[in-house]
Tab-separated table of C-alpha atoms in Angstrom:
chain	number	residue	atom	x	y	z
S	9	MET	CA	18.098	-44.537	-18.624
S	10	ILE	CA	15.353	-43.372	-20.742
S	11	LYS	CA	12.165	-45.280	-21.584
S	12	GLU	CA	8.893	-44.385	-23.566
S	13	VAL	CA	5.636	-45.147	-22.025
S	14	GLU	CA	2.218	-45.231	-24.199
S	15	THR	CA	-0.226	-43.056	-22.313
S	16	GLU	CA	-2.861	-42.400	-25.019
S	17	PRO	CA	-3.040	-43.118	-28.706
S	18	GLY	CA	-0.299	-41.065	-30.343
S	19	VAL	CA	0.997	-39.629	-26.990
S	20	ARG	CA	4.241	-41.147	-25.298
S	21	ALA	CA	5.712	-40.126	-22.064
S	22	ILE	CA	9.428	-40.237	-21.974
S	23	VAL	CA	10.908	-40.888	-18.340
S	24	ILE	CA	14.425	-39.880	-18.009
S	25	SER	CA	16.629	-40.536	-14.995
S	26	GLN	CA	19.837	-39.535	-13.603
S	27	CYS	CA	20.832	-36.115	-14.932
S	28	ALA	CA	22.018	-33.111	-12.863
S	29	LEU	CA	21.204	-29.508	-13.803
S	30	SER	CA	23.899	-27.691	-15.930
S	31	LEU	CA	23.811	-24.685	-13.703
S	32	ARG	CA	26.045	-24.927	-10.762
S	33	TYR	CA	24.443	-23.847	-7.606
S	34	PRO	CA	26.121	-23.192	-4.045
S	35	PRO	CA	25.142	-25.779	-1.214
S	36	ALA	CA	21.842	-24.161	-0.519
S	37	ILE	CA	20.449	-23.865	-3.863
S	38	LEU	CA	21.415	-27.516	-4.779
S	39	GLU	CA	18.467	-28.407	-2.779
S	40	LYS	CA	16.374	-27.272	-5.718
S	41	GLU	CA	17.492	-30.332	-7.625
S	42	GLN	CA	15.567	-32.622	-5.333
S	43	ASN	CA	12.553	-30.406	-5.691
S	44	MET	CA	12.663	-31.146	-9.500
S	45	LEU	CA	12.404	-34.938	-8.944
S	46	ASP	CA	9.111	-36.638	-10.014
S	47	ARG	CA	7.678	-33.411	-12.075
S	48	ALA	CA	5.824	-34.001	-15.113
S	49	ILE	CA	5.912	-31.589	-18.187
S	50	LEU	CA	3.365	-31.428	-20.884
S	51	PHE	CA	4.167	-30.315	-24.424
S	52	VAL	CA	1.486	-29.523	-26.887
S	53	ASP	CA	2.287	-28.855	-30.410
S	54	ASP	CA	0.432	-29.879	-33.605
S	55	GLU	CA	3.625	-30.532	-35.623
S	56	PRO	CA	4.954	-34.158	-35.089
S	57	ASN	CA	8.605	-33.006	-36.224
S	58	ILE	CA	8.441	-30.619	-33.370
S	59	LEU	CA	7.561	-33.068	-30.863
S	60	SER	CA	10.203	-35.436	-32.279
S	61	GLY	CA	12.704	-32.900	-31.779
S	62	LEU	CA	11.773	-32.050	-28.390
S	63	LYS	CA	11.871	-35.725	-27.434
S	64	ARG	CA	15.546	-36.164	-28.819
S	65	MET	CA	16.676	-32.825	-27.144
S	66	LEU	CA	15.288	-33.799	-23.710
S	67	ARG	CA	17.302	-36.991	-23.674
S	68	SER	CA	20.351	-34.959	-22.910
S	69	MET	CA	18.744	-33.585	-19.917
S	70	ARG	CA	18.707	-36.951	-17.963
S	71	LYS	CA	16.200	-35.546	-15.406
S	72	GLU	CA	13.977	-37.619	-13.461
S	73	MET	CA	11.011	-36.003	-14.796
S	74	ASP	CA	8.187	-37.372	-16.960
S	75	PHE	CA	7.482	-35.749	-20.271
S	76	TYR	CA	4.059	-35.921	-21.913
S	77	PHE	CA	3.251	-34.826	-25.413
S	78	ALA	CA	-0.071	-34.071	-27.087
S	79	GLU	CA	-0.822	-32.859	-30.548
S	80	ASN	CA	-3.685	-30.491	-29.895
S	81	GLY	CA	-5.651	-28.918	-27.121
S	82	PRO	CA	-8.463	-31.665	-26.637
S	83	GLN	CA	-5.670	-34.328	-26.230
S	84	ALA	CA	-3.879	-31.936	-23.763
S	85	LEU	CA	-6.947	-31.428	-21.593
S	86	ASP	CA	-7.596	-35.272	-21.774
S	87	ILE	CA	-4.052	-35.858	-20.235
S	88	LEU	CA	-4.509	-33.128	-17.662
S	89	SER	CA	-7.700	-34.867	-16.625
S	90	LYS	CA	-6.077	-38.106	-15.822
S	91	THR	CA	-2.549	-37.219	-14.776
S	92	THR	CA	-0.777	-34.773	-12.374
S	93	ILE	CA	0.967	-32.369	-14.639
S	94	HIS	CA	3.299	-29.409	-13.273
S	95	VAL	CA	4.060	-27.549	-16.420
S	96	VAL	CA	2.281	-27.125	-19.759
S	97	VAL	CA	4.428	-25.803	-22.540
S	98	SER	CA	2.034	-25.083	-25.591
S	99	ASP	CA	2.615	-23.962	-29.160
S	100	MET	CA	0.876	-20.592	-30.014
S	101	ARG	CA	-0.640	-21.459	-33.490
S	102	MET	CA	-2.667	-24.620	-33.642
S	103	PRO	CA	-5.865	-25.611	-35.598
S	104	GLY	CA	-9.000	-25.746	-33.647
S	105	MET	CA	-8.109	-24.647	-30.175
S	106	ASN	CA	-4.852	-22.333	-30.369
S	107	GLY	CA	-2.130	-22.035	-27.520
S	108	ALA	CA	-3.908	-19.105	-25.835
S	109	GLU	CA	-7.232	-20.725	-25.694
S	110	LEU	CA	-5.699	-23.913	-24.163
S	111	LEU	CA	-3.857	-22.224	-21.605
S	112	ALA	CA	-6.698	-20.111	-20.429
S	113	ILE	CA	-8.610	-23.425	-19.812
S	114	VAL	CA	-5.495	-24.729	-18.053
S	115	GLN	CA	-5.530	-21.470	-16.087
S	116	ASP	CA	-9.110	-21.832	-15.100
S	117	LYS	CA	-9.266	-25.388	-14.100
S	118	HIS	CA	-5.688	-26.039	-12.999
S	119	PRO	CA	-4.327	-22.820	-11.727
S	120	GLN	CA	-1.517	-24.368	-9.905
S	121	ILE	CA	0.006	-25.691	-13.102
S	122	ILE	CA	2.889	-23.202	-14.725
S	123	ARG	CA	1.964	-22.170	-18.151
S	124	ILE	CA	4.443	-21.674	-20.738
S	125	MET	CA	3.837	-20.612	-24.433
S	126	LEU	CA	6.350	-21.735	-27.113
S	127	SER	CA	6.210	-18.820	-29.714
S	128	GLY	CA	7.895	-17.773	-32.961
S	129	GLN	CA	8.520	-14.347	-34.274
S	130	ALA	CA	5.267	-14.370	-36.275
S	131	ASP	CA	3.457	-14.631	-33.055
S	132	GLU	CA	3.996	-11.228	-31.545
S	133	GLU	CA	0.367	-9.799	-32.282
S	134	MET	CA	-1.000	-13.113	-30.644
S	135	ILE	CA	1.175	-12.858	-27.662
S	136	LEU	CA	-0.525	-9.679	-26.652
S	137	LYS	CA	-3.740	-11.616	-26.490
S	138	THR	CA	-2.194	-13.895	-23.685
S	139	VAL	CA	-1.372	-11.446	-21.048
S	140	GLY	CA	-2.693	-12.817	-17.855
S	141	VAL	CA	-2.716	-16.228	-19.191
S	142	VAL	CA	0.890	-17.085	-19.475
S	143	HIS	CA	3.675	-17.151	-16.931
S	144	GLN	CA	6.563	-17.521	-19.356
S	145	PHE	CA	7.353	-17.359	-23.108
S	146	MET	CA	9.853	-19.773	-24.719
S	147	HIS	CA	10.820	-18.798	-28.198
S	148	LYS	CA	11.339	-21.275	-30.984
S	149	PRO	CA	13.942	-22.783	-31.384
S	150	SER	CA	15.036	-23.330	-27.639
S	151	ASP	CA	18.231	-25.296	-27.033
S	152	SER	CA	18.687	-27.744	-24.260
S	153	ASP	CA	20.553	-25.244	-22.007
S	154	THR	CA	17.480	-22.841	-22.174
S	155	LEU	CA	14.982	-25.536	-21.753
S	156	LYS	CA	16.971	-26.655	-18.516
S	157	ARG	CA	16.901	-22.929	-17.246
S	158	ILE	CA	13.176	-22.506	-18.019
S	159	PHE	CA	12.230	-26.030	-16.291
S	160	SER	CA	14.316	-25.218	-13.079
S	161	ARG	CA	12.558	-22.009	-12.809
S	162	ALA	CA	9.169	-23.288	-13.659
S	163	CYS	CA	9.641	-26.263	-11.100
S	164	ALA	CA	10.858	-24.097	-8.296
S	165	LEU	CA	7.741	-21.828	-8.847
S	166	GLN	CA	5.320	-24.776	-9.137
S	167	SER	CA	6.751	-26.389	-5.949
S	168	LEU	CA	5.792	-23.219	-3.973
S	169	MET	CA	2.214	-23.166	-5.583
S	170	ILE	CA	1.666	-26.712	-4.666
S	171	ASN	CA	2.995	-26.433	-0.988
S	172	GLU	CA	0.437	-28.157	1.228
S	173	ASN	CA	0.873	-25.751	4.072
S	174	LEU	CA	0.362	-22.649	1.642
S	175	LYS	CA	-2.753	-24.554	0.325
S	176	THR	CA	-4.080	-24.848	4.029
S	177	LEU	CA	-3.291	-21.218	4.659
S	178	VAL	CA	-4.805	-19.977	1.422
S	179	SER	CA	-8.115	-21.923	1.689
S	180	SER	CA	-8.425	-20.519	5.201
S	181	LEU	CA	-8.282	-17.012	3.640
S	182	GLY	CA	-11.739	-17.522	2.037
S	183	SER	CA	-11.799	-16.555	-1.701
S	184	LEU	CA	-8.826	-15.266	-3.395
S	185	PRO	CA	-9.410	-11.491	-4.510
S	186	SER	CA	-9.760	-11.026	-8.236
S	187	LEU	CA	-7.402	-8.824	-10.295
S	188	PRO	CA	-8.437	-5.119	-10.086
S	189	SER	CA	-11.325	-4.477	-12.711
S	190	LEU	CA	-9.472	-1.072	-13.814
S	191	TYR	CA	-6.219	-3.036	-14.428
S	192	VAL	CA	-8.226	-5.746	-16.509
S	193	GLN	CA	-9.744	-2.924	-18.662
S	194	VAL	CA	-6.237	-1.440	-19.285
S	195	GLN	CA	-4.826	-4.866	-20.266
S	196	GLN	CA	-7.851	-5.353	-22.692
S	197	VAL	CA	-6.771	-1.966	-24.429
S	198	LEU	CA	-3.344	-3.019	-24.733
S	199	LYS	CA	-4.200	-5.945	-26.580
S	200	SER	CA	-5.729	-3.808	-29.453
S	201	PRO	CA	-2.795	-3.407	-32.095
S	202	ASP	CA	-3.830	0.223	-32.670
S	203	TYR	CA	-4.552	1.500	-29.017
S	204	ALA	CA	-3.515	5.036	-28.232
S	205	VAL	CA	-2.017	6.671	-25.027
S	206	GLY	CA	-5.349	8.621	-24.740
S	207	ASP	CA	-7.453	5.287	-24.581
S	208	VAL	CA	-5.419	4.187	-21.376
S	209	ALA	CA	-5.640	7.529	-19.889
S	210	ALA	CA	-9.376	7.768	-20.451
S	211	ILE	CA	-10.118	4.678	-18.468
S	212	ILE	CA	-7.830	5.946	-15.463
S	213	GLU	CA	-9.812	9.182	-15.746
S	214	GLN	CA	-13.011	7.271	-15.264
S	215	ASP	CA	-12.090	6.571	-11.681
S	216	MET	CA	-11.428	9.830	-9.769
S	217	ALA	CA	-9.700	8.057	-6.801
S	218	MET	CA	-7.483	5.974	-9.017
S	219	SER	CA	-6.479	9.126	-11.156
S	220	ALA	CA	-5.793	11.145	-7.954
S	221	LYS	CA	-3.741	8.435	-6.621
S	222	VAL	CA	-1.609	7.716	-9.678
S	223	LEU	CA	-0.977	11.471	-10.119
S	224	GLN	CA	0.017	11.683	-6.464
S	225	LEU	CA	2.491	8.791	-7.011
S	226	VAL	CA	3.817	9.967	-10.214
S	227	ASN	CA	4.638	13.532	-8.694
S	228	SER	CA	6.415	11.916	-5.704
S	229	ALA	CA	10.053	12.298	-5.337
S	230	PHE	CA	10.846	8.584	-6.354
S	231	PHE	CA	10.080	9.070	-9.972
S	232	GLY	CA	12.513	12.105	-10.123
S	233	LEU	CA	10.233	14.147	-12.631
S	234	PHE	CA	11.147	17.891	-12.780
S	235	ASN	CA	7.893	19.115	-14.004
S	236	ARG	CA	4.508	18.686	-12.224
S	237	VAL	CA	2.418	15.966	-13.966
S	238	ASP	CA	-1.332	17.164	-14.002
S	239	SER	CA	-3.175	14.424	-16.033
S	240	PRO	CA	-3.072	10.389	-16.493
S	241	ALA	CA	-2.348	11.281	-20.330
S	242	HIS	CA	0.648	12.991	-19.393
S	243	ALA	CA	1.781	10.578	-16.975
S	244	VAL	CA	1.459	7.822	-19.484
S	245	LYS	CA	3.563	9.589	-21.888
S	246	LEU	CA	6.350	10.468	-19.545
S	247	LEU	CA	6.493	7.102	-17.580
S	248	GLY	CA	5.482	4.621	-20.178
S	249	MET	CA	2.662	1.780	-20.279
S	250	ASP	CA	4.749	-0.700	-18.079
S	251	THR	CA	4.965	1.792	-15.150
S	252	ILE	CA	1.305	2.953	-15.450
S	253	LYS	CA	-0.099	-0.460	-15.513
S	254	ALA	CA	2.034	-1.288	-12.349
S	255	LEU	CA	0.461	1.798	-10.397
S	256	VAL	CA	-2.934	0.997	-11.792
S	257	LEU	CA	-2.549	-2.631	-10.377
S	258	CYS	CA	-1.044	-1.505	-7.142
S	259	VAL	CA	-3.606	1.164	-6.521
S	260	GLY	CA	-6.427	-1.302	-7.156
S	261	VAL	CA	-5.008	-3.867	-5.012
S	262	PHE	CA	-5.056	-1.596	-1.775
S	263	SER	CA	-8.442	-0.054	-2.785
S	264	GLU	CA	-10.196	-3.162	-3.343
S	265	LEU	CA	-8.912	-5.066	-0.286
S	266	LYS	CA	-9.387	-2.279	2.139
S	267	PRO	CA	-8.092	-3.429	5.407
S	268	ALA	CA	-9.289	-2.378	8.698
S	269	GLY	CA	-6.618	-0.347	10.514
S	270	HIS	CA	-4.993	-1.658	13.516
S	271	LYS	CA	-2.360	-0.004	15.832
S	272	SER	CA	0.370	-2.601	15.664
S	273	TYR	CA	0.414	-2.484	11.672
S	274	SER	CA	0.160	0.585	9.379
S	275	ILE	CA	-1.067	0.185	6.017
S	276	LYS	CA	-0.086	3.587	5.038
S	277	ASP	CA	3.701	2.483	5.810
S	278	LEU	CA	3.244	-0.504	3.719
S	279	TRP	CA	1.861	1.524	0.889
S	280	SER	CA	4.977	3.970	1.168
S	281	HIS	CA	7.276	1.018	1.283
S	282	SER	CA	5.838	-0.554	-1.819
S	283	VAL	CA	6.182	2.462	-3.887
S	284	ALA	CA	9.756	3.175	-2.795
S	285	VAL	CA	10.736	-0.420	-3.310
S	286	ALA	CA	9.235	-0.349	-6.957
S	287	ALA	CA	11.375	2.935	-7.701
S	288	PHE	CA	14.400	1.307	-6.086
S	289	ALA	CA	14.210	-1.984	-7.935
S	290	LYS	CA	13.720	-0.034	-11.215
S	291	THR	CA	16.613	1.952	-10.737
S	292	ILE	CA	18.758	-1.126	-9.901
S	293	ALA	CA	17.526	-3.091	-12.887
S	294	MET	CA	18.419	0.015	-15.277
S	295	ALA	CA	21.983	-0.194	-13.736
S	296	GLU	CA	22.394	-3.953	-14.535
S	297	THR	CA	20.529	-4.655	-17.773
S	298	ASP	CA	19.161	-2.937	-21.222
S	299	SER	CA	16.350	-5.467	-20.959
S	300	LYS	CA	12.868	-3.285	-20.919
S	301	GLU	CA	11.109	-6.521	-19.969
S	302	THR	CA	13.184	-7.128	-16.921
S	303	ILE	CA	13.393	-3.342	-15.835
S	304	GLY	CA	9.593	-3.471	-16.092
S	305	ASN	CA	9.005	-6.579	-14.368
S	306	SER	CA	11.357	-5.513	-11.644
S	307	PHE	CA	9.008	-2.389	-11.125
S	308	ILE	CA	5.788	-4.234	-11.033
S	309	ALA	CA	7.100	-6.830	-8.757
S	310	GLY	CA	8.674	-4.041	-6.454
S	311	ILE	CA	5.263	-2.246	-6.335
S	312	ILE	CA	3.264	-5.542	-5.217
S	313	HIS	CA	6.093	-7.620	-3.674
S	314	ASP	CA	4.330	-7.404	-0.245
S	315	ILE	CA	0.794	-8.229	-1.514
S	316	GLY	CA	0.895	-11.302	0.646
S	317	LYS	CA	1.336	-9.125	3.856
S	318	LEU	CA	-1.742	-7.058	2.708
S	319	LEU	CA	-3.836	-9.975	1.938
S	320	LEU	CA	-2.959	-11.810	5.406
S	321	PHE	CA	-3.424	-8.461	7.388
S	322	THR	CA	-6.899	-8.175	5.481
S	323	THR	CA	-8.209	-11.808	5.946
S	324	VAL	CA	-6.758	-13.104	9.150
S	325	GLN	CA	-5.813	-9.787	10.815
S	326	GLU	CA	-5.772	-11.216	14.476
S	327	GLN	CA	-3.411	-13.848	13.708
S	328	TYR	CA	-1.301	-11.648	11.475
S	329	VAL	CA	-0.958	-8.967	14.050
S	330	GLN	CA	0.460	-11.955	16.357
S	331	ALA	CA	3.123	-12.454	13.896
S	332	VAL	CA	4.062	-8.921	13.646
S	333	GLU	CA	4.347	-8.503	17.414
S	334	ALA	CA	6.292	-11.480	17.711
S	335	ALA	CA	8.899	-10.371	15.116
S	336	ARG	CA	8.972	-7.292	17.158
S	337	GLU	CA	9.570	-8.896	20.530
S	338	GLU	CA	12.451	-11.374	19.559
S	339	PRO	CA	13.323	-9.524	17.263
S	340	PHE	CA	13.616	-11.531	14.101
S	341	LEU	CA	12.516	-11.221	10.383
S	342	LEU	CA	8.817	-10.975	9.900
S	343	ALA	CA	8.917	-13.475	7.330
S	344	GLN	CA	10.400	-15.976	10.086
S	345	ALA	CA	7.478	-14.785	12.312
S	346	GLU	CA	5.025	-15.659	9.598
S	347	GLN	CA	6.545	-19.091	9.036
S	348	GLN	CA	6.304	-19.972	12.641
S	349	LEU	CA	2.730	-19.029	12.723
S	350	PHE	CA	1.435	-20.048	9.369
S	351	SER	CA	3.966	-22.611	8.044
S	352	ALA	CA	4.235	-20.104	4.926
S	353	ASP	CA	5.165	-16.387	4.723
S	354	HIS	CA	3.970	-13.482	2.888
S	355	GLY	CA	6.190	-13.991	-0.121
S	356	ASP	CA	4.538	-17.589	-0.504
S	357	VAL	CA	1.089	-15.926	-0.367
S	358	GLY	CA	1.967	-13.114	-2.534
S	359	GLY	CA	3.387	-15.420	-5.168
S	360	TYR	CA	0.657	-17.850	-5.090
S	361	LEU	CA	-1.945	-15.145	-5.766
S	362	ILE	CA	0.006	-13.240	-8.436
S	363	GLY	CA	0.432	-16.920	-10.138
S	364	VAL	CA	-3.184	-17.470	-10.221
S	365	TRP	CA	-3.699	-13.974	-11.558
S	366	GLY	CA	-1.305	-14.957	-14.145
S	367	LEU	CA	1.232	-12.127	-14.313
S	368	PRO	CA	4.809	-12.823	-15.730
S	369	GLY	CA	6.871	-15.580	-14.266
S	370	GLU	CA	9.638	-13.243	-13.486
S	371	VAL	CA	7.148	-10.964	-11.407
S	372	VAL	CA	5.646	-14.271	-9.608
S	373	GLU	CA	9.348	-15.343	-8.861
S	374	ALA	CA	10.474	-12.050	-7.426
S	375	ILE	CA	7.479	-11.961	-5.083
S	376	ALA	CA	7.882	-15.500	-3.885
S	377	PHE	CA	11.620	-15.590	-3.534
S	378	HIS	CA	12.488	-11.995	-2.271
S	379	HIS	CA	13.142	-13.188	1.179
S	380	ARG	CA	15.094	-16.309	0.135
S	381	LEU	CA	17.421	-15.687	-2.755
S	382	ASN	CA	19.467	-18.979	-1.845
S	383	LYS	CA	16.509	-20.741	-2.990
S	384	TYR	CA	16.088	-19.036	-6.133
S	385	PRO	CA	16.902	-21.135	-9.270
S	386	GLY	CA	18.819	-18.613	-11.513
S	387	ALA	CA	22.113	-17.845	-12.041
S	388	SER	CA	22.041	-14.173	-13.353
S	389	PHE	CA	20.557	-10.553	-12.539
S	390	SER	CA	16.697	-10.804	-12.277
S	391	PRO	CA	13.788	-8.990	-10.943
S	392	ALA	CA	14.244	-11.191	-7.762
S	393	ILE	CA	17.452	-9.702	-7.152
S	394	ALA	CA	16.532	-6.352	-7.731
S	395	VAL	CA	13.381	-6.663	-5.362
S	396	GLN	CA	15.423	-8.269	-2.555
S	397	ALA	CA	18.090	-5.466	-3.077
S	398	ALA	CA	15.609	-2.594	-3.131
S	399	ASP	CA	13.763	-4.040	-0.028
S	400	VAL	CA	16.886	-4.360	2.007
S	401	ILE	CA	18.175	-0.879	0.888
S	402	TYR	CA	14.736	0.609	2.054
S	403	TYR	CA	14.863	-0.744	5.511
S	404	MET	CA	18.640	0.170	5.811
S	405	LEU	CA	17.763	3.652	4.850
S	406	ASN	CA	14.434	3.802	6.952
S	407	PRO	CA	15.062	1.226	9.878
S	408	ASP	CA	12.392	2.726	12.179
S	409	GLN	CA	9.851	1.436	9.278
S	410	CYS	CA	10.929	-2.263	9.740
S	411	VAL	CA	8.781	-4.743	11.516
S	412	GLY	CA	11.286	-6.774	13.571
S	413	LYS	CA	14.838	-7.352	12.391
S	414	VAL	CA	16.228	-5.491	9.462
S	415	PRO	CA	16.839	-7.914	6.535
S	416	VAL	CA	20.254	-7.857	4.889
S	417	ILE	CA	21.262	-8.769	1.401
S	418	ASP	CA	22.309	-12.390	0.586
S	419	GLU	CA	26.104	-11.832	-0.304
S	420	GLU	CA	26.581	-15.635	-1.220
S	421	TYR	CA	23.978	-15.426	-3.910
S	422	LEU	CA	25.171	-12.137	-5.447
S	423	ASN	CA	28.581	-13.578	-5.653
S	424	PHE	CA	27.204	-16.832	-7.162
S	425	ALA	CA	25.138	-14.675	-9.718
S	426	GLY	CA	28.457	-12.782	-10.659
S	427	LEU	CA	27.221	-9.456	-8.928
S	428	SER	CA	29.862	-9.239	-6.359
S	429	GLY	CA	30.355	-5.619	-5.066
S	430	ARG	CA	27.238	-4.254	-6.952
S	431	PHE	CA	25.155	-3.819	-3.935
S	432	GLU	CA	27.095	-0.973	-2.608
S	433	HIS	CA	26.641	0.876	-6.127
S	434	TRP	CA	22.967	-0.012	-5.879
S	435	LEU	CA	22.872	1.480	-2.475
S	436	GLU	CA	24.167	4.882	-3.687
S	437	LEU	CA	21.719	5.034	-6.496
S	438	CYS	CA	18.694	4.596	-4.177
S	439	LYS	CA	20.024	6.942	-1.716
S	440	GLY	CA	19.723	9.588	-4.458
S	441	LEU	CA	15.852	8.632	-4.846
S	442	GLN	CA	15.007	9.235	-1.119
S	443	PRO	CA	12.746	12.131	-0.630
């Protein structure tokens, strides 16, 4: 049953009921369908024909979701002020307030909302200006199956970000940290269409500690470089901008949080683990896809996949150490101990923080779901798979570094995603990266 409800002049909500996902999930993943019920998505586009086309396309989805439509930014903000919206899908080019400006306001005033940009080929230059604002991009035109996949993932992520237990935990941490300033500077440079490698290198060189740490990482065995790298400019040329950005982000996060030491938990070990998982995840991704975006997001997600641990250890150290010690005593997975103590785990906390920061949706998902692929709403290779596999492989190769029970790969999910038997190949590849 489909009905249209007048919400504002010229704006209608289409309420669609009784439709299942076209994707087929194993039993555990089917729970996701229930999590998508009663979700509200707002589309913003200044072209009435586009909105009409979306309405027709959405009829076939038959979801129990509310769809709202706005023809400009101010109208969208008015709806947001009166209605609980879970996902905003905005066109890029609109008169008055463009999509980037709208989603920047949404990020500031409604950080829990998933932000998706609808863009065409001509928007590539403008897309660079939305880094840090958009969770995902959706290209014109998009068919109904693509919309199903995007909304499935967005609603799963949004469910995480509005989890009441997580909200309570996050509020108890005090103010969330901001993106490292050096990373923001690098992002700003990359928005310029005529930036040069030297511009990024110059920013890194301004901070001696950052420069030294980046060079230390680049020269580690995990990067497999045969010649020593002696300058940030050289590092950028060899490794590429995505890798350098990830390193700057990771170094900045560890530097700015500055957790106090504790005999029960080693930040040095967490750092080493993060670097290794990033290298492993990138290697795994390169073995499965030619997508530079997926490979880059796998590396970024790998290097910050445990940022939730760092944040918890820094802000509620006494309680977090209790979770660490409980995991060791039982033993069971550290994430299980965190759930028992906080009603949320480090993946939840990390995914929430990175979502607020506005990093790519694939990165947020990988962090949020790397300990529970059976809950991940996707049916093919992704950074989430790369990070879980990399994390498991690291602890298989370094069991003494694991707090509590050593995690195992989710074979059922790999089979479901068409990746049966690939884990053994990934393991052999990563063994070759071990120092």
